[in-house]
Amino acid sequence: MRSPLRHSLSRRDFLKATAGAAGSSLLAGTLVHPLSTWGNTVPYDRTLRDRLWMWGHDAGSLKNSYGIGTRGGDILPGEAIQYMGIPNVCMVRFTGTPRPPFDDYAKQFAHARRLTWSFVDGDRSLTTEQKRQLALDLATKLPNLVGLDMDDFFLGDAVPKAADGEAQAHLSVTQVEEIHRELRTRSRPLDLSIVLYSQQLHPAIQRHLDLVDNVYFWTWRARDLEKLADNFAAYRKIAPAKPTLLGIYMWDFGEKKPISLEMMEHQCRLGLQWLTQGEIEGLIFHCTPLCDMNLEAVAWAKDWIARHANDVVRA
């Protein structure tokens, strides 16, 4: 099938094209960030399974919300990733649970290949700085904790409101730069990743995106998945080479209803295609509490993963 991104500059091509320019800048005394040194601190292998992630929320966090109802939703994140056959998990405390300290709770992730932890999220009981320090403390104890996440980072459609032209966000460009510098200069470097929605593709977001290691690209409303290829191409005009993971919703949270199997197949097919082409680094399935709620989309995704897990997506 012809790629919908065939006219755009792929990340792989971009890195080749900029390698010489980066070297020239260093020789000229200008500090640059070689993109090839950024990204996942535990390198991926060649298979699809190793590049699969799951969005982790605490057990019970979705009960009677977003139109889902109260049946099920009690599965723990560590159990959910085993059920789905997914090795990696992004743990996001959007309801404020689990409560710190996290040491006992985090034991369920001992089998995970890679784990990330949020410090920008829906928890309003702690400050961003408190959550960052808790995540950093956890990283000293968990060798598979490879990065920190900034969930729902941009505000609204991200259109700048202030005179400085910065996109509306939970943290300023300067703050993100400082946090990224701290994470990358630790004795064991950690990635910094950011959530971006397809409705936030304003050019101003580039200043924040330039400072993170990975972008998680999401489509909030299932009806907008029909424009996924076009929206992703528009994103690549803003961030041509940024390591990116494609978010796969298994429920239409935007419309508070089940997502169709047609849209599940559409986003997974494009995701696998883009992985093979080097346009993205992985897929993130959303989310762990859905795994025991008897949803058709979850069953479909579990079967799709089983069928394609050993597909080779990199040479």
Short mmCIF file of C-alpha atoms in Angstrom, two decimals:
data_model
loop_
_atom_site.label_atom_id
_atom_site.label_comp_id
_atom_site.label_asym_id
_atom_site.label_seq_id
_atom_site.Cartn_x
_atom_site.Cartn_y
_atom_site.Cartn_z
CA MET A 1 0.00 0.00 0.00
CA ARG A 2 1.26 3.47 -0.83
CA SER A 3 2.36 5.34 2.26
CA PRO A 4 0.29 8.44 3.11
CA LEU A 5 3.54 10.02 4.28
CA ARG A 6 5.59 9.30 1.19
CA HIS A 7 6.04 12.99 0.35
CA SER A 8 7.18 13.94 3.86
CA LEU A 9 10.71 13.72 5.20
CA SER A 10 10.92 10.60 7.37
CA ARG A 11 12.71 10.64 10.68
CA ARG A 12 15.30 8.22 9.31
CA ASP A 13 16.02 10.47 6.31
CA PHE A 14 16.04 13.57 8.52
CA LEU A 15 18.71 12.11 10.79
CA LYS A 16 20.90 11.29 7.80
CA ALA A 17 20.43 14.76 6.40
CA THR A 18 21.24 16.54 9.65
CA ALA A 19 24.20 14.44 10.77
CA GLY A 20 26.68 16.56 8.84
CA ALA A 21 25.09 19.81 9.99
CA ALA A 22 25.31 18.74 13.62
CA GLY A 23 29.01 18.01 13.26
CA SER A 24 29.61 21.38 11.61
CA SER A 25 27.79 23.18 14.44
CA LEU A 26 29.91 21.44 17.05
CA LEU A 27 33.08 22.39 15.23
CA ALA A 28 31.83 25.97 15.15
CA GLY A 29 31.36 25.93 18.92
CA THR A 30 27.56 25.81 18.86
CA LEU A 31 25.96 23.37 21.29
CA VAL A 32 23.47 21.10 19.53
CA HIS A 33 21.56 18.03 20.65
CA PRO A 34 22.33 15.14 18.23
CA LEU A 35 18.93 13.49 17.89
CA SER A 36 20.49 10.09 17.45
CA THR A 37 21.63 10.16 21.10
CA TRP A 38 18.15 10.95 22.39
CA GLY A 39 15.27 8.63 22.89
CA ASN A 40 14.67 5.35 24.65
CA THR A 41 17.32 4.59 27.25
CA VAL A 42 16.74 0.83 26.75
CA PRO A 43 17.13 0.21 22.99
CA TYR A 44 14.36 -1.68 21.23
CA ASP A 45 14.85 -4.97 19.47
CA ARG A 46 13.51 -5.76 15.98
CA THR A 47 10.05 -7.06 16.85
CA LEU A 48 6.70 -5.34 17.20
CA ARG A 49 6.11 -6.69 20.71
CA ASP A 50 9.17 -4.96 22.14
CA ARG A 51 7.80 -1.63 20.85
CA LEU A 52 4.36 -2.04 22.43
CA TRP A 53 3.41 0.03 25.46
CA MET A 54 0.28 0.30 27.56
CA TRP A 55 -1.11 3.39 29.25
CA GLY A 56 -1.38 2.50 32.92
CA HIS A 57 -4.05 3.81 35.30
CA ASP A 58 -4.81 2.50 38.76
CA ALA A 59 -7.44 -0.18 39.26
CA GLY A 60 -10.94 1.31 39.51
CA SER A 61 -9.94 4.70 38.12
CA LEU A 62 -12.38 4.54 35.17
CA LYS A 63 -15.44 3.21 36.96
CA ASN A 64 -18.63 5.03 35.96
CA SER A 65 -16.77 7.61 33.89
CA TYR A 66 -16.60 8.44 30.17
CA GLY A 67 -19.75 6.39 29.64
CA ILE A 68 -17.98 3.12 30.45
CA GLY A 69 -20.12 2.04 33.40
CA THR A 70 -19.13 0.13 36.52
CA ARG A 71 -18.64 -3.42 35.31
CA GLY A 72 -15.04 -4.53 35.78
CA GLY A 73 -12.18 -2.05 35.68
CA ASP A 74 -10.57 -3.54 38.79
CA ILE A 75 -7.50 -4.98 37.12
CA LEU A 76 -4.11 -3.67 38.21
CA PRO A 77 -1.77 -2.25 35.56
CA GLY A 78 0.82 -4.99 36.06
CA GLU A 79 -1.82 -7.65 35.49
CA ALA A 80 -3.25 -5.84 32.48
CA ILE A 81 0.01 -5.70 30.52
CA GLN A 82 0.54 -9.41 31.11
CA TYR A 83 -3.01 -10.10 29.91
CA MET A 84 -2.46 -8.08 26.73
CA GLY A 85 1.03 -9.44 26.04
CA ILE A 86 2.57 -5.96 26.23
CA PRO A 87 6.02 -5.58 27.86
CA ASN A 88 6.13 -1.81 28.53
CA VAL A 89 3.90 0.51 30.56
CA CYS A 90 3.47 4.26 31.11
CA MET A 91 2.06 4.70 34.63
CA VAL A 92 -0.09 7.84 34.85
CA ARG A 93 -1.76 8.86 38.12
CA PHE A 94 -4.59 10.87 36.63
CA THR A 95 -6.94 10.25 39.59
CA GLY A 96 -4.24 10.76 42.20
CA THR A 97 -3.85 7.06 42.88
CA PRO A 98 -1.83 5.21 43.87
CA ARG A 99 -0.88 7.42 46.77
CA PRO A 100 2.80 7.77 47.71
CA PRO A 101 5.00 6.12 48.73
CA PHE A 102 4.99 3.99 45.59
CA ASP A 103 7.48 1.28 46.56
CA ASP A 104 5.00 -1.51 47.28
CA TYR A 105 2.69 -0.57 44.41
CA ALA A 106 5.58 -0.56 41.93
CA LYS A 107 6.48 -4.18 42.71
CA GLN A 108 3.82 -5.27 40.19
CA PHE A 109 6.00 -3.83 37.41
CA ALA A 110 9.03 -6.01 38.16
CA HIS A 111 8.30 -8.06 35.01
CA ALA A 112 7.90 -4.99 32.76
CA ARG A 113 10.74 -4.39 30.33
CA ARG A 114 10.32 -0.62 30.47
CA LEU A 115 8.34 1.61 32.82
CA THR A 116 7.71 5.36 32.78
CA TRP A 117 6.07 7.46 35.50
CA SER A 118 4.06 10.67 35.21
CA PHE A 119 4.77 13.92 37.00
CA VAL A 120 2.44 16.11 34.93
CA ASP A 121 -0.99 14.49 35.19
CA GLY A 122 -4.50 14.87 36.63
CA ASP A 123 -3.43 14.54 40.27
CA ARG A 124 -4.11 17.88 41.97
CA SER A 125 -3.23 16.73 45.50
CA LEU A 126 0.50 17.14 44.84
CA THR A 127 2.48 19.84 43.07
CA THR A 128 4.34 19.10 39.86
CA GLU A 129 7.63 19.44 41.73
CA GLN A 130 6.52 16.98 44.42
CA LYS A 131 5.46 14.46 41.78
CA ARG A 132 8.74 14.89 39.92
CA GLN A 133 10.78 14.24 43.05
CA LEU A 134 8.70 11.15 43.86
CA ALA A 135 9.25 9.80 40.36
CA LEU A 136 12.99 10.46 40.54
CA ASP A 137 13.17 8.69 43.88
CA LEU A 138 11.38 5.70 42.37
CA ALA A 139 13.84 5.67 39.47
CA THR A 140 16.73 5.12 41.88
CA LYS A 141 15.05 1.89 43.02
CA LEU A 142 13.69 0.54 39.73
CA PRO A 143 16.23 -0.19 36.97
CA ASN A 144 13.42 -0.63 34.43
CA LEU A 145 12.04 2.88 35.06
CA VAL A 146 13.38 4.59 31.94
CA GLY A 147 11.59 7.92 31.81
CA LEU A 148 9.17 10.54 33.12
CA ASP A 149 5.96 11.54 31.36
CA MET A 150 4.04 14.80 30.99
CA ASP A 151 0.39 13.86 30.39
CA ASP A 152 -2.20 16.30 28.98
CA PHE A 153 0.64 18.79 28.79
CA PHE A 154 -0.69 21.45 26.43
CA LEU A 155 -3.77 23.43 27.44
CA GLY A 156 -6.77 23.51 25.12
CA ASP A 157 -5.71 23.87 21.49
CA ALA A 158 -2.24 25.11 22.60
CA VAL A 159 -2.68 28.45 20.78
CA PRO A 160 -0.43 31.05 22.47
CA LYS A 161 -2.13 33.68 24.60
CA ALA A 162 0.90 35.51 25.99
CA ALA A 163 3.19 37.94 24.21
CA ASP A 164 6.13 35.52 24.38
CA GLY A 165 4.40 33.29 21.83
CA GLU A 166 4.72 30.12 23.90
CA ALA A 167 2.07 27.47 23.48
CA GLN A 168 -0.30 27.23 26.42
CA ALA A 169 1.09 24.49 28.63
CA HIS A 170 1.50 23.29 32.19
CA LEU A 171 5.21 24.18 32.13
CA SER A 172 7.16 26.87 30.30
CA VAL A 173 9.83 26.17 27.71
CA THR A 174 12.48 27.15 30.23
CA GLN A 175 11.09 24.78 32.86
CA VAL A 176 11.02 21.86 30.43
CA GLU A 177 14.57 22.63 29.33
CA GLU A 178 15.78 22.55 32.93
CA ILE A 179 13.98 19.29 33.69
CA HIS A 180 15.30 17.64 30.54
CA ARG A 181 18.85 18.70 31.34
CA GLU A 182 18.53 17.21 34.82
CA LEU A 183 17.20 13.88 33.49
CA ARG A 184 19.85 13.49 30.82
CA THR A 185 22.78 14.29 33.11
CA ARG A 186 21.88 11.77 35.81
CA SER A 187 24.19 8.82 36.40
CA ARG A 188 21.46 6.77 34.72
CA PRO A 189 19.81 9.09 32.17
CA LEU A 190 16.02 9.16 31.94
CA ASP A 191 13.82 10.08 29.00
CA LEU A 192 11.34 12.96 29.10
CA SER A 193 8.14 12.34 27.13
CA ILE A 194 5.14 14.53 26.35
CA VAL A 195 1.52 13.90 25.36
CA LEU A 196 0.26 15.69 22.25
CA TYR A 197 -3.26 15.54 20.79
CA SER A 198 -4.05 15.89 17.10
CA GLN A 199 -6.12 19.02 17.80
CA GLN A 200 -3.06 20.81 19.23
CA LEU A 201 -0.96 21.11 16.07
CA HIS A 202 -0.12 24.78 16.40
CA PRO A 203 3.42 25.73 15.28
CA ALA A 204 4.11 27.16 18.74
CA ILE A 205 4.31 23.67 20.25
CA GLN A 206 7.64 23.11 18.51
CA ARG A 207 9.54 25.01 21.20
CA HIS A 208 8.43 22.49 23.82
CA LEU A 209 8.74 19.46 21.55
CA ASP A 210 12.34 20.31 20.70
CA LEU A 211 13.25 19.79 24.36
CA VAL A 212 11.79 16.33 24.99
CA ASP A 213 12.97 12.87 23.99
CA ASN A 214 9.65 11.38 22.88
CA VAL A 215 6.19 12.53 21.83
CA TYR A 216 3.06 10.46 22.45
CA PHE A 217 0.67 11.32 19.60
CA TRP A 218 -3.04 10.81 20.40
CA THR A 219 -6.38 11.26 18.64
CA TRP A 220 -8.98 12.11 21.30
CA ARG A 221 -12.17 11.56 19.30
CA ALA A 222 -12.53 8.36 17.29
CA ARG A 223 -14.24 10.21 14.43
CA ASP A 224 -10.98 12.12 13.87
CA LEU A 225 -9.13 8.86 13.18
CA GLU A 226 -10.37 9.15 9.61
CA LYS A 227 -7.89 12.03 9.31
CA LEU A 228 -5.09 10.28 11.22
CA ALA A 229 -2.71 10.13 8.26
CA ASP A 230 -3.26 13.80 7.41
CA ASN A 231 -2.95 14.91 11.03
CA PHE A 232 0.22 12.92 11.53
CA ALA A 233 1.70 14.41 8.37
CA ALA A 234 0.85 17.89 9.74
CA TYR A 235 2.58 16.97 13.00
CA ARG A 236 5.68 15.86 11.10
CA LYS A 237 5.91 19.31 9.52
CA ILE A 238 6.33 20.68 13.04
CA ALA A 239 8.58 17.91 14.36
CA PRO A 240 10.10 16.05 11.37
CA ALA A 241 12.47 13.81 13.31
CA LYS A 242 11.14 13.64 16.85
CA PRO A 243 10.93 10.07 18.22
CA THR A 244 7.19 9.46 18.44
CA LEU A 245 4.85 6.77 19.74
CA LEU A 246 1.32 6.48 18.38
CA GLY A 247 -1.46 6.31 20.96
CA ILE A 248 -4.15 3.69 20.32
CA TYR A 249 -7.42 4.27 22.19
CA MET A 250 -9.59 1.20 22.84
CA TRP A 251 -12.56 3.35 23.89
CA ASP A 252 -13.86 6.57 22.36
CA PHE A 253 -13.25 8.80 25.39
CA GLY A 254 -14.04 11.94 23.41
CA GLU A 255 -17.57 10.76 22.60
CA LYS A 256 -17.96 8.51 25.67
CA LYS A 257 -18.85 5.39 23.69
CA PRO A 258 -17.28 2.20 22.30
CA ILE A 259 -14.81 2.58 19.48
CA SER A 260 -15.62 0.67 16.30
CA LEU A 261 -13.52 -2.29 15.22
CA GLU A 262 -13.12 -0.52 11.88
CA MET A 263 -11.32 2.35 13.61
CA MET A 264 -9.29 -0.08 15.73
CA GLU A 265 -8.10 -1.82 12.57
CA HIS A 266 -7.42 1.51 10.87
CA GLN A 267 -5.17 2.94 13.57
CA CYS A 268 -3.34 -0.33 14.20
CA ARG A 269 -2.72 -0.88 10.48
CA LEU A 270 -1.28 2.61 10.09
CA GLY A 271 0.74 2.19 13.27
CA LEU A 272 2.33 -1.03 12.05
CA GLN A 273 3.00 0.51 8.65
CA TRP A 274 4.67 3.59 10.17
CA LEU A 275 6.72 1.45 12.54
CA THR A 276 8.09 -0.55 9.63
CA GLN A 277 8.85 2.65 7.70
CA GLY A 278 10.69 4.19 10.66
CA GLU A 279 8.15 7.01 11.07
CA ILE A 280 7.34 6.07 14.69
CA GLU A 281 9.06 4.18 17.50
CA GLY A 282 6.15 2.31 19.07
CA LEU A 283 2.45 1.97 19.88
CA ILE A 284 0.71 2.75 23.19
CA PHE A 285 -2.59 1.00 23.92
CA HIS A 286 -4.98 2.89 26.20
CA CYS A 287 -5.57 1.79 28.89
CA THR A 288 -5.09 -0.86 31.61
CA PRO A 289 -8.46 -0.54 33.46
CA LEU A 290 -10.29 -1.43 30.23
CA CYS A 291 -8.76 -4.90 30.17
CA ASP A 292 -11.36 -6.57 32.41
CA MET A 293 -14.43 -4.63 31.23
CA ASN A 294 -15.45 -7.11 28.51
CA LEU A 295 -14.96 -4.65 25.65
CA GLU A 296 -14.94 -5.81 22.05
CA ALA A 297 -12.12 -3.42 21.11
CA VAL A 298 -9.89 -4.79 23.87
CA ALA A 299 -10.47 -8.38 22.72
CA TRP A 300 -9.72 -7.32 19.13
CA ALA A 301 -6.51 -5.56 20.20
CA LYS A 302 -5.34 -8.54 22.25
CA ASP A 303 -5.83 -10.82 19.25
CA TRP A 304 -4.11 -8.33 16.89
CA ILE A 305 -1.11 -8.16 19.22
CA ALA A 306 -0.88 -11.95 19.41
CA ARG A 307 -0.96 -12.20 15.59
CA HIS A 308 1.64 -9.51 14.94
CA ALA A 309 3.85 -9.58 18.05
CA ASN A 310 6.76 -11.30 16.33
CA ASP A 311 6.58 -9.21 13.15
CA VAL A 312 9.98 -7.70 12.38
CA VAL A 313 9.56 -3.93 12.21
CA ARG A 314 13.22 -2.95 11.94
CA ALA A 315 16.03 -4.38 9.83
#
